[in-house]
Amino acid sequence: MSGIKTLGQFIIEKQADFSYAKGELSRLLRDIGIAAKIVNREVNKAGLVDILGDAGTMNIQGEGQKKLDIYANTQFISALTSGGECCIVATEEEDDFVRIESPVSKNAKYIVCIDPLDGSSNIDVNVAVGTIFSIFRRKSTEGTATLADVLQKGTEQVAAGYVIYGSSTMLVYTTGKGVNGFTLDPSIGEFCLSHPDMKIPQDGSIYSINEGNYVHFPEGVKKYIKYAQVHDAASNRPYTSRYIGSMVADIHRNLIKGGIYIYPTTASSPNGKLRLLYECNPMAFIVEQAGGRASDGFNRILEIEPNELHQRASIFIGSEKMVRMAEGMMAAEYVEKIATIQSA
Ligand code: AHG
Ligand code: MN
Ligand code: MN
């Protein structure tokens, strides 16, 4: 085993860095790692057993649920319940947050927000999917934890991560001291440190956006897309367009190669499509920790005050220079809009 560092070993080694509740947070991360392995096993045999396709149900957001959405949701809740460190799970797949009430979780200090299966429309066609999680410390000190404990700003996250079930399975996480990536070695059933101290390039040449929605995009985003498509050898343009449709996979690629991922407001999603608590916040925390940038086009994602469990946000995330350029174009559009209103 020399030279190999497992996720479990790494977490224990790093727990001295945690300023609070060292053992508990380590155990929570371990529980998430265990559930990820179980989900990975099922994702990998998806074509062989009756787990593909629609479950015939909808989540609160009116989106059809896949059987694997429900399976992954159950696995993560169950691992977090038996682990005993989590008092509330807020998940994409449940209308309300889930209060964990088991004898072992009586004094649990943590809240987990989770997208159990991200990009689930890709599952039936063998394309990479993921899991995204965000961890907060419970704020209230007495009674049972409440919605107010869940609705914390992204800056309050103590840890966040994602799992990508791709050509290999990886778990990437941060506790606010850089980002580390672990690849699942199926022969030993362990996540092993493969990408220590991940850094996103400051600039890149990949842009990821569902361009089919072009007509519904804000002017600033349209301008940025045109900018990305102009020939300019000095800035490596035209950029390459890559869009998988699984946020985890698109951002993971951009994290390694450099790039920008945008899901802006559109006519059908006036507040953006992606969910603040379990999609935007954790990915923003990871990307910032890797040296990148994440905003809603105007404001830092991590500083948005949440007021709803399934709140949505637009997101511009990735290499710092690219995100700043797109923000500049959004701001120009905003300034033009205000000028038009004032002159009317
Ligand atoms: P989920 O499967 O958890 O609902 O998330 C899907 C999200 C995200 O992963 C992806 O980038 C985006 O929705 C794709 O949306 P479009 O199909 O509208 O591009
Ligand atoms: Mn998702
Ligand atoms: Mn999902």
PDB file of N, CA, C and O in Angstrom, residues 189-242:
ATOM      1  N   GLY A 189     -11.688  -0.875  -3.598  1.00  0.00           N
ATOM      2  CA  GLY A 189     -12.914  -0.242  -3.098  1.00  0.00           C
ATOM      3  C   GLY A 189     -12.647   1.004  -2.266  1.00  0.00           C
ATOM      4  O   GLY A 189     -13.391   1.329  -1.347  1.00  0.00           O
ATOM      5  N   GLU A 190     -11.569   1.714  -2.580  1.00  0.00           N
ATOM      6  CA  GLU A 190     -11.229   2.918  -1.803  1.00  0.00           C
ATOM      7  C   GLU A 190     -11.014   4.109  -2.736  1.00  0.00           C
ATOM      8  O   GLU A 190     -10.462   3.949  -3.835  1.00  0.00           O
ATOM      9  N   PHE A 191     -11.408   5.289  -2.264  1.00  0.00           N
ATOM     10  CA  PHE A 191     -11.032   6.519  -2.947  1.00  0.00           C
ATOM     11  C   PHE A 191      -9.582   6.815  -2.570  1.00  0.00           C
ATOM     12  O   PHE A 191      -9.250   6.872  -1.374  1.00  0.00           O
ATOM     13  N   CYS A 192      -8.715   6.993  -3.557  1.00  0.00           N
ATOM     14  CA  CYS A 192      -7.294   7.241  -3.288  1.00  0.00           C
ATOM     15  C   CYS A 192      -6.889   8.607  -3.813  1.00  0.00           C
ATOM     16  O   CYS A 192      -7.309   8.998  -4.923  1.00  0.00           O
ATOM     17  N   LEU A 193      -6.075   9.304  -3.039  1.00  0.00           N
ATOM     18  CA  LEU A 193      -5.658  10.658  -3.421  1.00  0.00           C
ATOM     19  C   LEU A 193      -4.943  10.609  -4.775  1.00  0.00           C
ATOM     20  O   LEU A 193      -3.906   9.972  -4.918  1.00  0.00           O
ATOM     21  N   SER A 194      -5.523  11.299  -5.750  1.00  0.00           N
ATOM     22  CA  SER A 194      -4.946  11.292  -7.104  1.00  0.00           C
ATOM     23  C   SER A 194      -4.703  12.706  -7.603  1.00  0.00           C
ATOM     24  O   SER A 194      -3.885  12.943  -8.475  1.00  0.00           O
ATOM     25  N   HIS A 195      -5.443  13.686  -7.060  1.00  0.00           N
ATOM     26  CA  HIS A 195      -5.336  15.074  -7.506  1.00  0.00           C
ATOM     27  C   HIS A 195      -5.153  15.973  -6.276  1.00  0.00           C
ATOM     28  O   HIS A 195      -6.099  16.621  -5.834  1.00  0.00           O
ATOM     29  N   PRO A 196      -3.936  15.988  -5.685  1.00  0.00           N
ATOM     30  CA  PRO A 196      -3.744  16.827  -4.500  1.00  0.00           C
ATOM     31  C   PRO A 196      -3.716  18.312  -4.872  1.00  0.00           C
ATOM     32  O   PRO A 196      -3.251  18.670  -5.955  1.00  0.00           O
ATOM     33  N   ASP A 197      -4.258  19.129  -4.004  1.00  0.00           N
ATOM     34  CA  ASP A 197      -4.212  20.589  -4.135  1.00  0.00           C
ATOM     35  C   ASP A 197      -4.568  21.065  -5.551  1.00  0.00           C
ATOM     36  O   ASP A 197      -3.756  21.690  -6.232  1.00  0.00           O
ATOM     37  N   MET A 198      -5.776  20.777  -5.954  1.00  0.00           N
ATOM     38  CA  MET A 198      -6.213  21.128  -7.323  1.00  0.00           C
ATOM     39  C   MET A 198      -6.302  22.644  -7.500  1.00  0.00           C
ATOM     40  O   MET A 198      -6.794  23.349  -6.618  1.00  0.00           O
ATOM     41  N   LYS A 199      -5.816  23.122  -8.635  1.00  0.00           N
ATOM     42  CA  LYS A 199      -5.887  24.563  -8.951  1.00  0.00           C
ATOM     43  C   LYS A 199      -6.504  24.722 -10.330  1.00  0.00           C
ATOM     44  O   LYS A 199      -6.104  24.034 -11.269  1.00  0.00           O
ATOM     45  N   ILE A 200      -7.438  25.646 -10.447  1.00  0.00           N
ATOM     46  CA  ILE A 200      -8.025  25.903 -11.759  1.00  0.00           C
ATOM     47  C   ILE A 200      -7.164  26.934 -12.490  1.00  0.00           C
ATOM     48  O   ILE A 200      -6.746  27.932 -11.870  1.00  0.00           O
ATOM     49  N   PRO A 201      -6.852  26.714 -13.777  1.00  0.00           N
ATOM     50  CA  PRO A 201      -6.073  27.732 -14.497  1.00  0.00           C
ATOM     51  C   PRO A 201      -6.783  29.101 -14.438  1.00  0.00           C
ATOM     52  O   PRO A 201      -8.015  29.165 -14.456  1.00  0.00           O
ATOM     53  N   GLN A 202      -5.992  30.173 -14.352  1.00  0.00           N
ATOM     54  CA  GLN A 202      -6.561  31.524 -14.261  1.00  0.00           C
ATOM     55  C   GLN A 202      -7.346  31.901 -15.507  1.00  0.00           C
ATOM     56  O   GLN A 202      -8.237  32.737 -15.478  1.00  0.00           O
ATOM     57  N   ASP A 203      -6.960  31.314 -16.632  1.00  0.00           N
ATOM     58  CA  ASP A 203      -7.633  31.596 -17.893  1.00  0.00           C
ATOM     59  C   ASP A 203      -7.835  30.269 -18.612  1.00  0.00           C
ATOM     60  O   ASP A 203      -7.186  29.274 -18.256  1.00  0.00           O
ATOM     61  N   GLY A 204      -8.701  30.249 -19.586  1.00  0.00           N
ATOM     62  CA  GLY A 204      -8.929  28.992 -20.300  1.00  0.00           C
ATOM     63  C   GLY A 204      -9.519  29.267 -21.661  1.00  0.00           C
ATOM     64  O   GLY A 204      -9.659  30.424 -22.070  1.00  0.00           O
ATOM     65  N   SER A 205      -9.890  28.211 -22.358  1.00  0.00           N
ATOM     66  CA  SER A 205     -10.472  28.435 -23.682  1.00  0.00           C
ATOM     67  C   SER A 205     -11.668  27.509 -23.937  1.00  0.00           C
ATOM     68  O   SER A 205     -11.964  27.155 -25.055  1.00  0.00           O
ATOM     69  N   ILE A 206     -12.338  27.116 -22.839  1.00  0.00           N
ATOM     70  CA  ILE A 206     -13.564  26.309 -22.993  1.00  0.00           C
ATOM     71  C   ILE A 206     -14.738  27.095 -22.406  1.00  0.00           C
ATOM     72  O   ILE A 206     -14.639  27.602 -21.283  1.00  0.00           O
ATOM     73  N   TYR A 207     -15.824  27.209 -23.148  1.00  0.00           N
ATOM     74  CA  TYR A 207     -17.040  27.783 -22.559  1.00  0.00           C
ATOM     75  C   TYR A 207     -18.155  26.747 -22.612  1.00  0.00           C
ATOM     76  O   TYR A 207     -18.294  26.016 -23.583  1.00  0.00           O
ATOM     77  N   SER A 208     -18.912  26.671 -21.525  1.00  0.00           N
ATOM     78  CA  SER A 208     -19.938  25.629 -21.373  1.00  0.00           C
ATOM     79  C   SER A 208     -21.261  26.294 -21.031  1.00  0.00           C
ATOM     80  O   SER A 208     -21.411  26.872 -19.949  1.00  0.00           O
ATOM     81  N   ILE A 209     -22.200  26.197 -21.953  1.00  0.00           N
ATOM     82  CA  ILE A 209     -23.518  26.815 -21.751  1.00  0.00           C
ATOM     83  C   ILE A 209     -24.491  26.119 -22.685  1.00  0.00           C
ATOM     84  O   ILE A 209     -24.082  25.662 -23.759  1.00  0.00           O
ATOM     85  N   ASN A 210     -25.749  26.004 -22.277  1.00  0.00           N
ATOM     86  CA  ASN A 210     -26.746  25.410 -23.165  1.00  0.00           C
ATOM     87  C   ASN A 210     -27.166  26.458 -24.186  1.00  0.00           C
ATOM     88  O   ASN A 210     -28.092  27.236 -23.966  1.00  0.00           O
ATOM     89  N   GLU A 211     -26.443  26.457 -25.314  1.00  0.00           N
ATOM     90  CA  GLU A 211     -26.617  27.516 -26.300  1.00  0.00           C
ATOM     91  C   GLU A 211     -27.964  27.453 -27.015  1.00  0.00           C
ATOM     92  O   GLU A 211     -28.365  28.405 -27.687  1.00  0.00           O
ATOM     93  N   GLY A 212     -28.666  26.323 -26.867  1.00  0.00           N
ATOM     94  CA  GLY A 212     -30.006  26.215 -27.445  1.00  0.00           C
ATOM     95  C   GLY A 212     -30.950  27.268 -26.884  1.00  0.00           C
ATOM     96  O   GLY A 212     -31.945  27.638 -27.508  1.00  0.00           O
ATOM     97  N   ASN A 213     -30.629  27.776 -25.682  1.00  0.00           N
ATOM     98  CA  ASN A 213     -31.486  28.793 -25.053  1.00  0.00           C
ATOM     99  C   ASN A 213     -31.083  30.213 -25.448  1.00  0.00           C
ATOM    100  O   ASN A 213     -31.546  31.179 -24.837  1.00  0.00           O
ATOM    101  N   TYR A 214     -30.201  30.337 -26.445  1.00  0.00           N
ATOM    102  CA  TYR A 214     -29.592  31.630 -26.786  1.00  0.00           C
ATOM    103  C   TYR A 214     -30.592  32.787 -26.823  1.00  0.00           C
ATOM    104  O   TYR A 214     -30.354  33.839 -26.235  1.00  0.00           O
ATOM    105  N   VAL A 215     -31.704  32.591 -27.526  1.00  0.00           N
ATOM    106  CA  VAL A 215     -32.644  33.722 -27.693  1.00  0.00           C
ATOM    107  C   VAL A 215     -33.168  34.233 -26.356  1.00  0.00           C
ATOM    108  O   VAL A 215     -33.603  35.375 -26.256  1.00  0.00           O
ATOM    109  N   HIS A 216     -33.137  33.369 -25.344  1.00  0.00           N
ATOM    110  CA  HIS A 216     -33.690  33.776 -24.042  1.00  0.00           C
ATOM    111  C   HIS A 216     -32.633  34.317 -23.077  1.00  0.00           C
ATOM    112  O   HIS A 216     -32.918  34.611 -21.925  1.00  0.00           O
ATOM    113  N   PHE A 217     -31.377  34.401 -23.530  1.00  0.00           N
ATOM    114  CA  PHE A 217     -30.305  34.838 -22.625  1.00  0.00           C
ATOM    115  C   PHE A 217     -30.293  36.357 -22.448  1.00  0.00           C
ATOM    116  O   PHE A 217     -30.674  37.095 -23.361  1.00  0.00           O
ATOM    117  N   PRO A 218     -29.777  36.820 -21.299  1.00  0.00           N
ATOM    118  CA  PRO A 218     -29.559  38.261 -21.133  1.00  0.00           C
ATOM    119  C   PRO A 218     -28.545  38.751 -22.177  1.00  0.00           C
ATOM    120  O   PRO A 218     -27.704  37.975 -22.628  1.00  0.00           O
ATOM    121  N   GLU A 219     -28.632  40.052 -22.522  1.00  0.00           N
ATOM    122  CA  GLU A 219     -27.735  40.602 -23.556  1.00  0.00           C
ATOM    123  C   GLU A 219     -26.264  40.371 -23.212  1.00  0.00           C
ATOM    124  O   GLU A 219     -25.444  40.106 -24.079  1.00  0.00           O
ATOM    125  N   GLY A 220     -25.920  40.493 -21.921  1.00  0.00           N
ATOM    126  CA  GLY A 220     -24.524  40.342 -21.497  1.00  0.00           C
ATOM    127  C   GLY A 220     -23.988  38.938 -21.839  1.00  0.00           C
ATOM    128  O   GLY A 220     -22.839  38.787 -22.247  1.00  0.00           O
ATOM    129  N   VAL A 221     -24.838  37.928 -21.692  1.00  0.00           N
ATOM    130  CA  VAL A 221     -24.422  36.551 -21.996  1.00  0.00           C
ATOM    131  C   VAL A 221     -24.295  36.377 -23.506  1.00  0.00           C
ATOM    132  O   VAL A 221     -23.352  35.755 -24.000  1.00  0.00           O
ATOM    133  N   LYS A 222     -25.237  36.976 -24.259  1.00  0.00           N
ATOM    134  CA  LYS A 222     -25.141  36.900 -25.729  1.00  0.00           C
ATOM    135  C   LYS A 222     -23.835  37.529 -26.198  1.00  0.00           C
ATOM    136  O   LYS A 222     -23.143  36.991 -27.058  1.00  0.00           O
ATOM    137  N   LYS A 223     -23.499  38.665 -25.577  1.00  0.00           N
ATOM    138  CA  LYS A 223     -22.247  39.352 -25.946  1.00  0.00           C
ATOM    139  C   LYS A 223     -21.047  38.460 -25.650  1.00  0.00           C
ATOM    140  O   LYS A 223     -20.102  38.384 -26.417  1.00  0.00           O
ATOM    141  N   TYR A 224     -21.087  37.800 -24.484  1.00  0.00           N
ATOM    142  CA  TYR A 224     -19.951  36.949 -24.110  1.00  0.00           C
ATOM    143  C   TYR A 224     -19.805  35.784 -25.086  1.00  0.00           C
ATOM    144  O   TYR A 224     -18.698  35.424 -25.473  1.00  0.00           O
ATOM    145  N   ILE A 225     -20.930  35.205 -25.504  1.00  0.00           N
ATOM    146  CA  ILE A 225     -20.864  34.083 -26.455  1.00  0.00           C
ATOM    147  C   ILE A 225     -20.253  34.559 -27.776  1.00  0.00           C
ATOM    148  O   ILE A 225     -19.384  33.895 -28.347  1.00  0.00           O
ATOM    149  N   LYS A 226     -20.661  35.731 -28.212  1.00  0.00           N
ATOM    150  CA  LYS A 226     -20.090  36.265 -29.466  1.00  0.00           C
ATOM    151  C   LYS A 226     -18.589  36.500 -29.283  1.00  0.00           C
ATOM    152  O   LYS A 226     -17.784  36.191 -30.164  1.00  0.00           O
ATOM    153  N   TYR A 227     -18.222  37.048 -28.127  1.00  0.00           N
ATOM    154  CA  TYR A 227     -16.795  37.287 -27.820  1.00  0.00           C
ATOM    155  C   TYR A 227     -16.028  35.961 -27.876  1.00  0.00           C
ATOM    156  O   TYR A 227     -14.943  35.880 -28.451  1.00  0.00           O
ATOM    157  N   ALA A 228     -16.630  34.897 -27.316  1.00  0.00           N
ATOM    158  CA  ALA A 228     -15.963  33.583 -27.278  1.00  0.00           C
ATOM    159  C   ALA A 228     -15.757  33.026 -28.685  1.00  0.00           C
ATOM    160  O   ALA A 228     -14.858  32.222 -28.924  1.00  0.00           O
ATOM    161  N   GLN A 229     -16.572  33.479 -29.626  1.00  0.00           N
ATOM    162  CA  GLN A 229     -16.540  32.908 -30.982  1.00  0.00           C
ATOM    163  C   GLN A 229     -15.714  33.720 -31.978  1.00  0.00           C
ATOM    164  O   GLN A 229     -15.570  33.324 -33.135  1.00  0.00           O
ATOM    165  N   VAL A 230     -15.193  34.871 -31.511  1.00  0.00           N
ATOM    166  CA  VAL A 230     -14.402  35.726 -32.407  1.00  0.00           C
ATOM    167  C   VAL A 230     -12.980  35.179 -32.533  1.00  0.00           C
ATOM    168  O   VAL A 230     -12.428  34.667 -31.565  1.00  0.00           O
ATOM    169  N   HIS A 231     -12.396  35.305 -33.723  1.00  0.00           N
ATOM    170  CA  HIS A 231     -11.009  34.856 -33.893  1.00  0.00           C
ATOM    171  C   HIS A 231     -10.048  35.901 -33.329  1.00  0.00           C
ATOM    172  O   HIS A 231     -10.093  37.074 -33.694  1.00  0.00           O
ATOM    173  N   ASP A 232      -9.212  35.473 -32.395  1.00  0.00           N
ATOM    174  CA  ASP A 232      -8.160  36.339 -31.853  1.00  0.00           C
ATOM    175  C   ASP A 232      -7.073  35.426 -31.285  1.00  0.00           C
ATOM    176  O   ASP A 232      -7.203  34.917 -30.164  1.00  0.00           O
ATOM    177  N   ALA A 233      -6.026  35.253 -32.077  1.00  0.00           N
ATOM    178  CA  ALA A 233      -4.991  34.285 -31.709  1.00  0.00           C
ATOM    179  C   ALA A 233      -4.376  34.609 -30.349  1.00  0.00           C
ATOM    180  O   ALA A 233      -4.096  33.704 -29.553  1.00  0.00           O
ATOM    181  N   ALA A 234      -4.220  35.889 -30.038  1.00  0.00           N
ATOM    182  CA  ALA A 234      -3.551  36.288 -28.798  1.00  0.00           C
ATOM    183  C   ALA A 234      -4.303  35.769 -27.568  1.00  0.00           C
ATOM    184  O   ALA A 234      -3.677  35.410 -26.561  1.00  0.00           O
ATOM    185  N   SER A 235      -5.628  35.738 -27.635  1.00  0.00           N
ATOM    186  CA  SER A 235      -6.386  35.269 -26.462  1.00  0.00           C
ATOM    187  C   SER A 235      -6.972  33.869 -26.698  1.00  0.00           C
ATOM    188  O   SER A 235      -7.913  33.468 -26.018  1.00  0.00           O
ATOM    189  N   ASN A 236      -6.411  33.170 -27.683  1.00  0.00           N
ATOM    190  CA  ASN A 236      -6.795  31.781 -27.920  1.00  0.00           C
ATOM    191  C   ASN A 236      -8.250  31.617 -28.357  1.00  0.00           C
ATOM    192  O   ASN A 236      -8.886  30.599 -28.060  1.00  0.00           O
ATOM    193  N   ARG A 237      -8.801  32.665 -28.973  1.00  0.00           N
ATOM    194  CA  ARG A 237     -10.165  32.564 -29.473  1.00  0.00           C
ATOM    195  C   ARG A 237     -10.164  32.267 -30.966  1.00  0.00           C
ATOM    196  O   ARG A 237      -9.215  32.648 -31.639  1.00  0.00           O
ATOM    197  N   PRO A 238     -11.189  31.627 -31.474  1.00  0.00           N
ATOM    198  CA  PRO A 238     -12.415  31.257 -30.786  1.00  0.00           C
ATOM    199  C   PRO A 238     -12.169  30.151 -29.754  1.00  0.00           C
ATOM    200  O   PRO A 238     -11.317  29.290 -29.930  1.00  0.00           O
ATOM    201  N   TYR A 239     -12.962  30.225 -28.673  1.00  0.00           N
ATOM    202  CA  TYR A 239     -12.897  29.204 -27.632  1.00  0.00           C
ATOM    203  C   TYR A 239     -13.543  27.917 -28.133  1.00  0.00           C
ATOM    204  O   TYR A 239     -14.227  27.899 -29.165  1.00  0.00           O
ATOM    205  N   THR A 240     -13.373  26.869 -27.358  1.00  0.00           N
ATOM    206  CA  THR A 240     -14.032  25.591 -27.645  1.00  0.00           C
ATOM    207  C   THR A 240     -15.322  25.523 -26.826  1.00  0.00           C
ATOM    208  O   THR A 240     -15.325  25.892 -25.647  1.00  0.00           O
ATOM    209  N   SER A 241     -16.382  25.054 -27.440  1.00  0.00           N
ATOM    210  CA  SER A 241     -17.648  24.903 -26.725  1.00  0.00           C
ATOM    211  C   SER A 241     -17.803  23.445 -26.264  1.00  0.00           C
ATOM    212  O   SER A 241     -17.669  22.529 -27.071  1.00  0.00           O
ATOM    213  N   ARG A 242     -18.036  23.247 -24.980  1.00  0.00           N
ATOM    214  CA  ARG A 242     -18.236  21.896 -24.435  1.00  0.00           C
ATOM    215  C   ARG A 242     -19.369  21.943 -23.421  1.00  0.00           C
ATOM    216  O   ARG A 242     -19.278  22.665 -22.427  1.00  0.00           O
TER     217      ARG A 242
END
